[in-house]
XYZ file of C-alpha atoms in Angstrom:
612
model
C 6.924 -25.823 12.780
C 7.390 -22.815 9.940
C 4.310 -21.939 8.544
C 2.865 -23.690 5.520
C 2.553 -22.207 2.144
C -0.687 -22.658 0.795
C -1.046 -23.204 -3.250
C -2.197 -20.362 -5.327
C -3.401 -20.275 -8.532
C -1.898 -17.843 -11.389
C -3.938 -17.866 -15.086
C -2.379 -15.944 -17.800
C -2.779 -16.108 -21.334
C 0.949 -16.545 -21.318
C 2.217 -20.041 -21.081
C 4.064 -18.838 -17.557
C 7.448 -21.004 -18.729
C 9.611 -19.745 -16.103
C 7.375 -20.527 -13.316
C 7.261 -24.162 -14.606
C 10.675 -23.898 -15.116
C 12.024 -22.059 -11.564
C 9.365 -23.147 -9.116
C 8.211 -26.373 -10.540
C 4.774 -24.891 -11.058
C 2.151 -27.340 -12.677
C 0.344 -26.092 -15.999
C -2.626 -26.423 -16.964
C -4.066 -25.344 -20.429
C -7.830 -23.824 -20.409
C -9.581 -24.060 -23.398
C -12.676 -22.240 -24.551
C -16.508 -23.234 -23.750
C -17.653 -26.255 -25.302
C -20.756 -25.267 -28.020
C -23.437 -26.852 -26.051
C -21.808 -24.444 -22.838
C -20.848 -21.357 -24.727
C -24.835 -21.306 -26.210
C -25.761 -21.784 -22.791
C -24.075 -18.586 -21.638
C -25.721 -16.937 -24.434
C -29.288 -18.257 -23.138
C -29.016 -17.029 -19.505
C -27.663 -13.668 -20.706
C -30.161 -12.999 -23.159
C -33.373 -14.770 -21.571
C -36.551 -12.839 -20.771
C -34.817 -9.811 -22.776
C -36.187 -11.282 -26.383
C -37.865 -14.115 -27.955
C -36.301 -17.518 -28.188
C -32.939 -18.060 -30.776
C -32.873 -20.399 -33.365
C -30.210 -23.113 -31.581
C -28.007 -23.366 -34.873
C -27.711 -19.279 -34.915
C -26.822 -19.224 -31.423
C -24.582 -21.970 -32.165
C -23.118 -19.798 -35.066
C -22.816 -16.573 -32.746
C -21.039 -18.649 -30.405
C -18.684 -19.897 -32.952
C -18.170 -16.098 -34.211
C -17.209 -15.389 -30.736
C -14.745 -18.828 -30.790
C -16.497 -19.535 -27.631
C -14.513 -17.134 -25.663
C -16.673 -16.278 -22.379
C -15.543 -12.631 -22.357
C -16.537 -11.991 -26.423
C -19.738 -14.140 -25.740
C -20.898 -11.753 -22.933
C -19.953 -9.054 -24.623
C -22.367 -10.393 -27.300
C -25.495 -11.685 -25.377
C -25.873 -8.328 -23.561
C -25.677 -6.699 -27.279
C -28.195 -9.279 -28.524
C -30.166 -8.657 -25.010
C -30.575 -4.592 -25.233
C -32.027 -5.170 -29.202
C -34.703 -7.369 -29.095
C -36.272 -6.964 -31.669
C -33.395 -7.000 -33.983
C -32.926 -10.837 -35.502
C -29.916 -12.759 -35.032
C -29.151 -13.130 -38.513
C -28.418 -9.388 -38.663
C -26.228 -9.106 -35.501
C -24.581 -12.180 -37.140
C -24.060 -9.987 -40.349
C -22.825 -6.993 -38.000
C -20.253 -9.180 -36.452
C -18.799 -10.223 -39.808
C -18.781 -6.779 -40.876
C -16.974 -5.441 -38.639
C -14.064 -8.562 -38.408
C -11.080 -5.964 -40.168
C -11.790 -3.236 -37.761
C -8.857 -4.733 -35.321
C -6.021 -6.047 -36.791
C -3.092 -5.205 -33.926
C -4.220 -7.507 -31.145
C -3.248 -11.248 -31.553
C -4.364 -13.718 -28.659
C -2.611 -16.424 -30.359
C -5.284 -18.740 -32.649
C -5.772 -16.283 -35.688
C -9.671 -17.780 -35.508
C -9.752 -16.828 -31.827
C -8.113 -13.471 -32.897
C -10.632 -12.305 -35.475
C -13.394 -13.401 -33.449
C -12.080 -11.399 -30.319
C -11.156 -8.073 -32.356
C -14.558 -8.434 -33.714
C -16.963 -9.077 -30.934
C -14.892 -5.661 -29.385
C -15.286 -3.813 -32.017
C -19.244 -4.793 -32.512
C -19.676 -3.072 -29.030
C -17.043 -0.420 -29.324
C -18.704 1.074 -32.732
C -22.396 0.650 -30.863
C -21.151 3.474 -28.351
C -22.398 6.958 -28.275
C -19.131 9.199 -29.232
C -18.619 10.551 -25.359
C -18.357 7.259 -24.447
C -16.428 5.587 -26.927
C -13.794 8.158 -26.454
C -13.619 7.679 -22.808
C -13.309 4.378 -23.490
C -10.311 4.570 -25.959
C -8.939 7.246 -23.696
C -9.102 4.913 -20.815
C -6.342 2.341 -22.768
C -3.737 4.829 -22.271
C -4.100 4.591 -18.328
C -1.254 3.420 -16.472
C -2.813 0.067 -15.235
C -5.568 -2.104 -15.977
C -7.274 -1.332 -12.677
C -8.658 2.460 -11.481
C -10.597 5.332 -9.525
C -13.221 7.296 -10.535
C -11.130 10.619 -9.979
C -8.081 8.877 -12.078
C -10.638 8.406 -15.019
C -11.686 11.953 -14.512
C -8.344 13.377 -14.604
C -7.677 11.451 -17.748
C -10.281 12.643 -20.143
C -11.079 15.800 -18.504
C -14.457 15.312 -17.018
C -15.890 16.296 -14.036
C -16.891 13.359 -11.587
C -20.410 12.973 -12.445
C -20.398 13.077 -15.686
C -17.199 10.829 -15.790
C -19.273 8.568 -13.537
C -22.282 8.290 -16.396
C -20.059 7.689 -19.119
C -18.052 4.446 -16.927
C -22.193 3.338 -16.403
C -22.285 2.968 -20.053
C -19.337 1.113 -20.412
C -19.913 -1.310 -17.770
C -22.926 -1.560 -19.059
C -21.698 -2.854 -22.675
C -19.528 -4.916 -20.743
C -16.368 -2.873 -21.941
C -15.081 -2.077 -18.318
C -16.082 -4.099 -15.078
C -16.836 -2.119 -11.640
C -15.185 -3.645 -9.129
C -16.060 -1.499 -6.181
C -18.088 1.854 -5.517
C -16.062 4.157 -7.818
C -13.497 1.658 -8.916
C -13.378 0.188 -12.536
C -10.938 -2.223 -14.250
C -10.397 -3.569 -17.428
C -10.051 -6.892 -19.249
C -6.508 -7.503 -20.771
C -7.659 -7.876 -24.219
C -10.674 -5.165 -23.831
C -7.665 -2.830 -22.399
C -5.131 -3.606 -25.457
C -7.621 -3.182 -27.692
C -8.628 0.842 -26.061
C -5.042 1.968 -26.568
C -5.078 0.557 -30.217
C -7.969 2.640 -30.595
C -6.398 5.218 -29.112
C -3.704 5.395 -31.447
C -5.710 4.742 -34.232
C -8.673 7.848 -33.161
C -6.678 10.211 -30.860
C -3.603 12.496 -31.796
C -0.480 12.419 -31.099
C -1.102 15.863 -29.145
C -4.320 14.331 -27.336
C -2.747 11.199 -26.231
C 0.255 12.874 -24.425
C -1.949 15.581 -23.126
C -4.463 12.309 -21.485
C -1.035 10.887 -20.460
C 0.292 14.010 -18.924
C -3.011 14.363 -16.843
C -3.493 11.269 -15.589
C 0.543 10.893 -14.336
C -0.270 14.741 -12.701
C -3.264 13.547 -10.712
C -1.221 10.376 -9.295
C 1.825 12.702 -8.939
C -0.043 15.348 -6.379
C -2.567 12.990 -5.013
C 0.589 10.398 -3.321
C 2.400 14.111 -2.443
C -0.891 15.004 -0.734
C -1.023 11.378 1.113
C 2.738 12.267 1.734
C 1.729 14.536 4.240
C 0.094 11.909 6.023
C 2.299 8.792 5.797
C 6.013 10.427 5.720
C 5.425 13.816 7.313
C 8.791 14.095 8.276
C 10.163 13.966 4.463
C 10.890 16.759 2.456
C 8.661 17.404 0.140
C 8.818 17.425 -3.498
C 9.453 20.625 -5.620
C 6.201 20.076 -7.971
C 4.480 22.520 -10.423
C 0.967 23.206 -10.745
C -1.297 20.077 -12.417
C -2.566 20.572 -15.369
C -5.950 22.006 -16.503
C -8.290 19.748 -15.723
C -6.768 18.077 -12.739
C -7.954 17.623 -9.455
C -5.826 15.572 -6.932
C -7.180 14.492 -4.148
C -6.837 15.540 -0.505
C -7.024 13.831 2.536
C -8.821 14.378 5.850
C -6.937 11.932 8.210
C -4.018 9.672 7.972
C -6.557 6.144 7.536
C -7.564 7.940 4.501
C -4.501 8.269 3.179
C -3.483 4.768 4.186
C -6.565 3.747 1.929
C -5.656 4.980 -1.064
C -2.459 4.082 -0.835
C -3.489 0.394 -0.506
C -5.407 0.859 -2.885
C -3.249 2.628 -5.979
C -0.001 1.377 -5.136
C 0.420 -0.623 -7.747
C -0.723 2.205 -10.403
C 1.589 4.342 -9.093
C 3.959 2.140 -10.106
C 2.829 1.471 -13.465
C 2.237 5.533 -14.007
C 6.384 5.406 -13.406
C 7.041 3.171 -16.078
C 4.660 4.954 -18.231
C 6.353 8.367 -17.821
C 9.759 6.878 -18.416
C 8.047 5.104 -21.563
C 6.570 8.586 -23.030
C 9.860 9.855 -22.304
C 8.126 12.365 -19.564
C 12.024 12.383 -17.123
C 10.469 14.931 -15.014
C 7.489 13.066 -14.441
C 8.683 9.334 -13.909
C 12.126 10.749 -11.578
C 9.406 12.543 -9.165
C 6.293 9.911 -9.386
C 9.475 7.543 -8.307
C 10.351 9.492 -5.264
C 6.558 10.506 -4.784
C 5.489 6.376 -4.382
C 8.495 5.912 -2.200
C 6.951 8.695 -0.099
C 3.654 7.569 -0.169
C 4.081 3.594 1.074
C 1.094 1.657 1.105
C 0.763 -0.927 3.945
C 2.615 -3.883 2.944
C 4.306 -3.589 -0.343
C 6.530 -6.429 -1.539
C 10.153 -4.741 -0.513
C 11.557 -5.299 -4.004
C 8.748 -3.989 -5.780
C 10.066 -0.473 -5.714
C 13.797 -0.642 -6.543
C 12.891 -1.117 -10.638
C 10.630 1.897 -10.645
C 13.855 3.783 -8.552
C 16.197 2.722 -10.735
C 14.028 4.444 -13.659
C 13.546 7.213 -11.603
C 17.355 7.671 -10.949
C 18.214 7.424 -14.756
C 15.693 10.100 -15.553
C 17.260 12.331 -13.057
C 20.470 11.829 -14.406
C 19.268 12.274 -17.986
C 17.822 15.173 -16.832
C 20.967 16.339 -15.234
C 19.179 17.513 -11.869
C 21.934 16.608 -8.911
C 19.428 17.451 -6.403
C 17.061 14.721 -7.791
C 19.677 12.239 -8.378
C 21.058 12.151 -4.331
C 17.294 11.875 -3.504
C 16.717 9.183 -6.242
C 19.506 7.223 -4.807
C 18.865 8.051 -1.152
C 15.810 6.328 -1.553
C 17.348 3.664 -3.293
C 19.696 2.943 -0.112
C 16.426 2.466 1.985
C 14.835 0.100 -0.587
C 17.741 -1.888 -0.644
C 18.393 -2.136 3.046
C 14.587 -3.111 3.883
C 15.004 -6.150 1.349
C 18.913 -7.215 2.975
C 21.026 -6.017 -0.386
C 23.151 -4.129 2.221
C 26.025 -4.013 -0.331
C 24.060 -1.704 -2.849
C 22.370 0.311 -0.212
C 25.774 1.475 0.902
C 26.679 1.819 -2.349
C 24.020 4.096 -3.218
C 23.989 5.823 0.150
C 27.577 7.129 -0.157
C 27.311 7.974 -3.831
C 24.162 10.259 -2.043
C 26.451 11.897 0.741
C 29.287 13.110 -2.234
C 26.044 14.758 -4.049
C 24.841 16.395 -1.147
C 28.345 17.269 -0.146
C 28.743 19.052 -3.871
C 25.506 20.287 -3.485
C 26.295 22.408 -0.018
C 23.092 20.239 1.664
C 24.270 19.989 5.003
C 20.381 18.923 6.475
C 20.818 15.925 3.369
C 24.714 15.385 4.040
C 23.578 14.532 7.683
C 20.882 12.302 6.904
C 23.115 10.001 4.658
C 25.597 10.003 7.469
C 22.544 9.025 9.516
C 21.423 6.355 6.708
C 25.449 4.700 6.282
C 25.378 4.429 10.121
C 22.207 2.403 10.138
C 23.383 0.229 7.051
C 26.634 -0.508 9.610
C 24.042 -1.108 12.009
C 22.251 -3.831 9.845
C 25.936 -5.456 9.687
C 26.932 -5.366 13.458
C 29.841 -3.119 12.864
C 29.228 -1.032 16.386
C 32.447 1.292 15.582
C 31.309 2.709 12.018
C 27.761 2.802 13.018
C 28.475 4.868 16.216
C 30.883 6.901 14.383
C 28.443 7.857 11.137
C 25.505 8.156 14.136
C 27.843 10.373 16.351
C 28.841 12.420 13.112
C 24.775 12.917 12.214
C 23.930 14.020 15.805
C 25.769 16.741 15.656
C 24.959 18.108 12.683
C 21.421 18.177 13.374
C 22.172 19.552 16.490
C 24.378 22.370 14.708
C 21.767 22.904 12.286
C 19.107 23.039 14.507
C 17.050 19.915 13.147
C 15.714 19.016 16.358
C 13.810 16.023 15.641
C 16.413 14.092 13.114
C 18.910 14.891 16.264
C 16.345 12.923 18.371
C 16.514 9.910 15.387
C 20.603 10.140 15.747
C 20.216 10.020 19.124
C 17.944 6.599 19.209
C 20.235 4.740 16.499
C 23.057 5.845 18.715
C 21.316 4.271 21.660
C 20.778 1.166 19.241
C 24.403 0.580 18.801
C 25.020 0.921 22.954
C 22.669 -1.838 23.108
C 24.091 -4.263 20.603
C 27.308 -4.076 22.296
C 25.847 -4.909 25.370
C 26.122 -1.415 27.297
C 22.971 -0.935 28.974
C 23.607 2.456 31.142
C 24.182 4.487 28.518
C 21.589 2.929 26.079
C 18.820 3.135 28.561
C 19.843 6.819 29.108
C 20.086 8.070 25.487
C 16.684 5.982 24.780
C 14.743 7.443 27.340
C 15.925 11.096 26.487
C 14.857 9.747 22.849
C 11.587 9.537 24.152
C 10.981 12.220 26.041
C 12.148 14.377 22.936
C 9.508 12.507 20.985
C 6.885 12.710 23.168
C 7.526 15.707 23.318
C 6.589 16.131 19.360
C 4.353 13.589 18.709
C 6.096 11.913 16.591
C 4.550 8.335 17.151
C 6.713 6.316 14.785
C 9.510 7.693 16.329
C 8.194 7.327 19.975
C 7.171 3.415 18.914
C 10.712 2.686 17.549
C 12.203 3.968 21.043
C 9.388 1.978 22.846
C 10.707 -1.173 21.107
C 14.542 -0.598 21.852
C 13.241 0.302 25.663
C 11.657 -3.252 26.015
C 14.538 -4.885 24.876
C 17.125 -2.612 27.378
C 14.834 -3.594 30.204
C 14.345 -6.863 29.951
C 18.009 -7.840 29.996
C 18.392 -5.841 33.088
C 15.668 -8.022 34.205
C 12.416 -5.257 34.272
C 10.494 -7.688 32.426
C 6.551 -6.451 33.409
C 7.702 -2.352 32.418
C 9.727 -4.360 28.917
C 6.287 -6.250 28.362
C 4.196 -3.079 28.608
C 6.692 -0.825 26.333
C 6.571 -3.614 23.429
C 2.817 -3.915 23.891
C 2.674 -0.146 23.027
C 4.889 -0.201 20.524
C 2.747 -2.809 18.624
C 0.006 -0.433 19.301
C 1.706 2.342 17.749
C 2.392 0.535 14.529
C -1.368 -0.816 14.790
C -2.699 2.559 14.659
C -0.237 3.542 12.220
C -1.466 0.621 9.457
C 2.371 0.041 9.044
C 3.290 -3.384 8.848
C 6.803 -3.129 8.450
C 7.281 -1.230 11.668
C 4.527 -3.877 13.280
C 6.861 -6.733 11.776
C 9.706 -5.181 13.660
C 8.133 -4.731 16.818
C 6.506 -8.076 16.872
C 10.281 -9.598 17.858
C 10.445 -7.332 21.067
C 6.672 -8.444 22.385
C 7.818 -12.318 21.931
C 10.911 -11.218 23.434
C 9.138 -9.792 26.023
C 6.455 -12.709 26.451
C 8.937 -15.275 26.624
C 10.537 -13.641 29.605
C 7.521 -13.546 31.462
C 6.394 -17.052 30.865
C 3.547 -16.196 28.016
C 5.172 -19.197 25.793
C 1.456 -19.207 23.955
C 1.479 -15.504 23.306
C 5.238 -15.229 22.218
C 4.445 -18.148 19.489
C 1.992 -16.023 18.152
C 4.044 -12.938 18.032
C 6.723 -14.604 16.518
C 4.573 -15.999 14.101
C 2.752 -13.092 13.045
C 6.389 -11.435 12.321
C 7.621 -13.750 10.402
C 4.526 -14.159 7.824
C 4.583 -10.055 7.569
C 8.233 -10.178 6.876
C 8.050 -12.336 4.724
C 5.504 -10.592 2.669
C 7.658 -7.812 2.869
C 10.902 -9.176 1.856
C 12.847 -9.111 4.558
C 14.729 -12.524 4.998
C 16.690 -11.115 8.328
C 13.891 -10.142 10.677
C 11.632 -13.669 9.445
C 15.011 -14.940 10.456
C 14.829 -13.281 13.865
C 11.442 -14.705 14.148
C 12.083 -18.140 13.952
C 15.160 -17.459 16.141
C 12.852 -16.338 18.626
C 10.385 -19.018 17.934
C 13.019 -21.569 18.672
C 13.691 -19.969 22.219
C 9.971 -20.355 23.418
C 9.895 -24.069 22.029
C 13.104 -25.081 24.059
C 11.972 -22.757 27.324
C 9.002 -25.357 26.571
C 10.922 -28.329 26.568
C 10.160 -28.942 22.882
C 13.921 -29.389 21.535
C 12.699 -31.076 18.048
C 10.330 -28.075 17.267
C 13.113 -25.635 18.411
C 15.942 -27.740 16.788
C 13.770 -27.042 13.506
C 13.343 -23.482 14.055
C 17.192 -22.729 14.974
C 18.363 -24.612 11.856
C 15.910 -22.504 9.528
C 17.807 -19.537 11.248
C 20.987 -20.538 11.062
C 20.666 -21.382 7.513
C 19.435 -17.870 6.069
C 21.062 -16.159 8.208
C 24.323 -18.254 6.318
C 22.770 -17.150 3.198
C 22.734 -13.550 4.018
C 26.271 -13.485 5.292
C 25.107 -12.441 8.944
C 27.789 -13.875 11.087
C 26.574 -12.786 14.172
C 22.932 -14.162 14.334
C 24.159 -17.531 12.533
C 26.251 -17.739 15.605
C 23.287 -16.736 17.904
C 21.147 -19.194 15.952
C 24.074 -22.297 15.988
C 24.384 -21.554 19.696
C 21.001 -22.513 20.128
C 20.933 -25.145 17.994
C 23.531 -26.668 20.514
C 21.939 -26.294 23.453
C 19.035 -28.283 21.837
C 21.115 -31.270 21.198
C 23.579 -30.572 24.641
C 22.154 -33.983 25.934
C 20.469 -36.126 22.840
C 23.505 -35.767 20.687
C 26.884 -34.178 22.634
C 28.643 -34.624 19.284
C 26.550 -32.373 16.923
C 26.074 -29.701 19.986
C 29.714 -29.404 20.585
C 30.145 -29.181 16.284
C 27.705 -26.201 16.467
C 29.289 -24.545 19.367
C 32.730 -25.152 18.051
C 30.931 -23.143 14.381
C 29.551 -20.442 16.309
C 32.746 -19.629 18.220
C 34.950 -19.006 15.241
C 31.708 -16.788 13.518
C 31.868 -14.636 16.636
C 35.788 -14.585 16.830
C 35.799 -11.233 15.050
C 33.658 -9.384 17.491
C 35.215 -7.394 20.652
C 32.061 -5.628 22.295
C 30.894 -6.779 25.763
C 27.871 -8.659 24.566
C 29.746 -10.455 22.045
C 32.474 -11.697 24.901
C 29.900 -12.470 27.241
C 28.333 -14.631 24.195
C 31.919 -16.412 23.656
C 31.943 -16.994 27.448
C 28.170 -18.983 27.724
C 29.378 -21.312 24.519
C 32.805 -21.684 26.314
C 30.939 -22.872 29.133
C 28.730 -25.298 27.513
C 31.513 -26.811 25.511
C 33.448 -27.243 28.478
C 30.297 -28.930 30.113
């Protein structure tokens, strides 16, 4: 059956309304530590570090804290590191200090004060290096960071950027969260930047900013380098004083901290475009696209595009507008909006055309053809394909000629013409091979597998998907692993390893959906459907067949809703004739539009089993 969703838990200070209101989420409100609990945190924190409290002032501490367990740990370890100083007088420090804050609101003006005053308690306690590495640190993109990042921001070297976090995790201000990586509390970090605007100028602030968005900007165009070698790279300046991107020895490394800072490249985009920095948040746009992490949500990038696109535009650059929306086209295809990506793929190719970029002008034509691809429509992608290959050729881009050449072979194989697929595949591969290009050489692997096992080579398809996998493995790239996962169960169901193709299947589906793309999960469950009727399961694959038919319904995919309805049918061919010939009857008129070989040879199996 479809895999499970387990629950998950979300806490926010927010009241979440629209996920009540959309998904039927469940809320619960959390309210703050009872007294007897919140002076109980303030015991364990502060025991064996001074002599025992009065109860009724650590009741009174906890109540100046309104029992919040962030502002009472903030407190104990204050109260714990002076010992010998009474509790009446932190008491009277806390009071004092209650109108230092008066931006943040949590919500309960009691809770507010307290909050803004148990920060500020700490915050004033700080020696000055610290407290403005602190304040500093609230104008960082995210809430979450690297040691380097941090460095970058204020200008410090590592080490002594590394002392001055020590101090803050040790007030409690900033949490470590692993070797060299430090976050902040929501509240703690809203409270920095106010303290930033209240302490640091104008000047200092956008000079922080301006670092900080430098070292992301060159350290993902380094880690470019690694993870899309074959891209152009971007025409960037010199960092700033101060800066020091990182570098990376090996492509796992680069995979790492891309994992790893994905999501503050991302925020460092709408930070740019928020300071009003258009060079900045156009090429720290392109620059994350460049440098993908692992598994990123597919959609998670289009909003940061789109501001990168507008500052382009605002900025009047052409050059980094047909990039911008290049980029765009591949966003949206990955996530199924195939009406925008060709959209934004053809506004690309009249840029490039204006722009004399014949290398770019072929790689849109090379981009529209795939998009046709996605869509079944053989004749336009062969012809945009066709167009690509020889401008490579003519320009003397070997290797994109070699990625013409593939798709090409990709649209011989959807129409059911196996000669020349096989042929232009394999020269595909040699070429690659010949290069080392490994993506490129997996991709041509998985199309290979496919070619031979409908000719009926199914041990040499079997071993050229199990590669392929490998590939992607090695590579730490789940979308192309997603992909490839369909030709191994395609390949494992034709040589009777039901158990094995399951799991493949499986596996492909959970990564794309993580990844946003409802067509391949589709293709999974198709698939998954096949092994559970070779397996003489027809309720499990009746189930998976419907789930296929039905999205791919919702995406407008004719073809595999036919492919999906088709097998549906031959589920139900003998428990129900009635609903088998309805499906058959639905998938002939979805496939009435298609004249290729494979798609008459489709048309002629449901013709038979209607006929049956």
């Amino acid at each position: 059956m479809p895999e499970r969703r387990a629950p998950a838990l979300v806490t926010s200070r927010s009241r979440l309304s629209p996920l009540a209101v959309r998904d039927g989420a469940r809320r619960l409100t959390v309210g703050t530590l009872p007294e007897p609990e919140a002076v109980g945190l303030l015991r364990a924190v502060t025991a064996g570090h001074r002599p025992p409290d009065d109860p009724a002032k650590l009741a009174e501490l906890a109540r100046l804290c309104a029992r919040l367990p962030l502002a009472l740990r903030i407190a104990a370890e204050r109260a714990a590191s002076l010992p010998h100083l009474g509790l009446d007088d932190l008491i009277a420090d806390l009071r004092d200090e209650s109108a230092l804050w008066d931006v943040l609101s949590v919500g309960d003006e009691e809770e507010a004060d307290a909050v803004r005053t148990v920060f500020a308690w700490s915050y004033r306690a700080l020696p000055e290096p610290a407290a403005r590495l602190f304040r500093q640190l609230g104008l960082h993109p995210g809430p979450e960071f690297g040691l380097p990042a941090a460095a970058a921001l204020a200008e410090l070297t590592a080490g002594r950027a590394r002392q001055l976090l020590d101090t803050l995790v040790g007030a409690h201000l900033v949490e470590q969260t692993a070797p060299d990586r430090y976050q902040f509390h929501d509240l703690l970090r809203a409270y920095a930047a106010d303290q930033a605007q209240q302490e640091e100028s104008p000047a200092r602030r956008e000079a922080a900013l301006r670092r900080v968005l430098d070292w992301y900007l060159h350290t993902a165009d380094a880690a470019q380098q690694w993870l899309s070698p074959a891209e152009d790279r971007l025409p960037l300046g010199t960092p700033d004083d101060g800066v020091q991107p990182l570098t990376f020895a090996d492509h796992d490394a680069a995979v790492d901290w891309a994992e790893r800072d994905r999501t503050n490249l991302l925020h460092a985009v709408r930070a740019a475009e928020a300071a009003g920095l258009d060079r900045h948040t156009w090429q720290l746009a392109a620059a994350s696209w460049n440098a993908p992490a692992p598994s990123p949500p597919g959609a998670d990038w289009i909003p940061v595009g789109s501001l990168g696109l507008a500052a382009a535009e605002r900025q009047g650059d052409r050059a980094a507008r047909a990039l911008l929306l290049t980029d765009l086209g591949m966003a949206c295809t990955r996530v199924n909006l195939l009406d925008a990506a060709e959209h934004h793929h053809r506004d690309a190719l009249a840029l490039w055309r204006e722009l004399g970029d014949r290398v770019n002008e072929a790689h849109a034509l090379n981009l529209l053809g795939l998009g046709h691809l996605r869509r079944r429509q053989l004749d336009e992608a062969a012809a945009h394909f066709e167009q690509a290959l020889a401008a490579f050729r003519h320009l003397g881009e070997a290797q994109w000629a070699t990625t013409a050449l593939a798709n090409l072979a990709g649209v011989h194989h959807h129409a059911g013409r196996p000669e020349p697929a096989r042929s232009a595949a394999e020269q595909a591969l040699a070429a690659y091979r010949a290069t080392g290009d490994r993506r490129g050489e997996g991709n041509v692997l998985r199309l290979l597998s496919d070619i031979l096992r409908e000719q009926g080579e199914n041990g040499e398809a079997l071993t050229f998907a199990q590669e392929a996998v490998e590939i992607a493995l090695s590579l730490r790239n789940h979308r192309l692993e997603a992909f490839w996962l369909l030709a191994l169960g395609d390949a494992q169901q034709a040589t009777g390893q039901y158990t094995e193709a399951l799991d493949a299947y499986h596996r492909s589906a959970a990564l794309n959906r993580r990844l946003g793309d409802r067509t391949r999960e589709a293709l999974a469950w198709h698939g998954a459907g096949q092994t559970h009727l070779r397996l003489d399961r027809p309720d499990e694959a009746a189930a998976f067949f419907h789930l296929a038919a039905a999205t791919h319904h919702d995406l407008a995919d004719p073809w595999h809703e036919a492919l999906s309805l088709a097998g549906l049918a031959q589920t139900l061919r003998t428990r129900d004739p009635d609903a088998a010939r309805t499906h058959w009857t639905a998938a002939l008129a979805l496939l009435a539009e298609y004249g290729d070989p494979r798609a008459v040879r489709q048309r002629g199996r449901i013709e038979c089993g209607l006929a049956e």
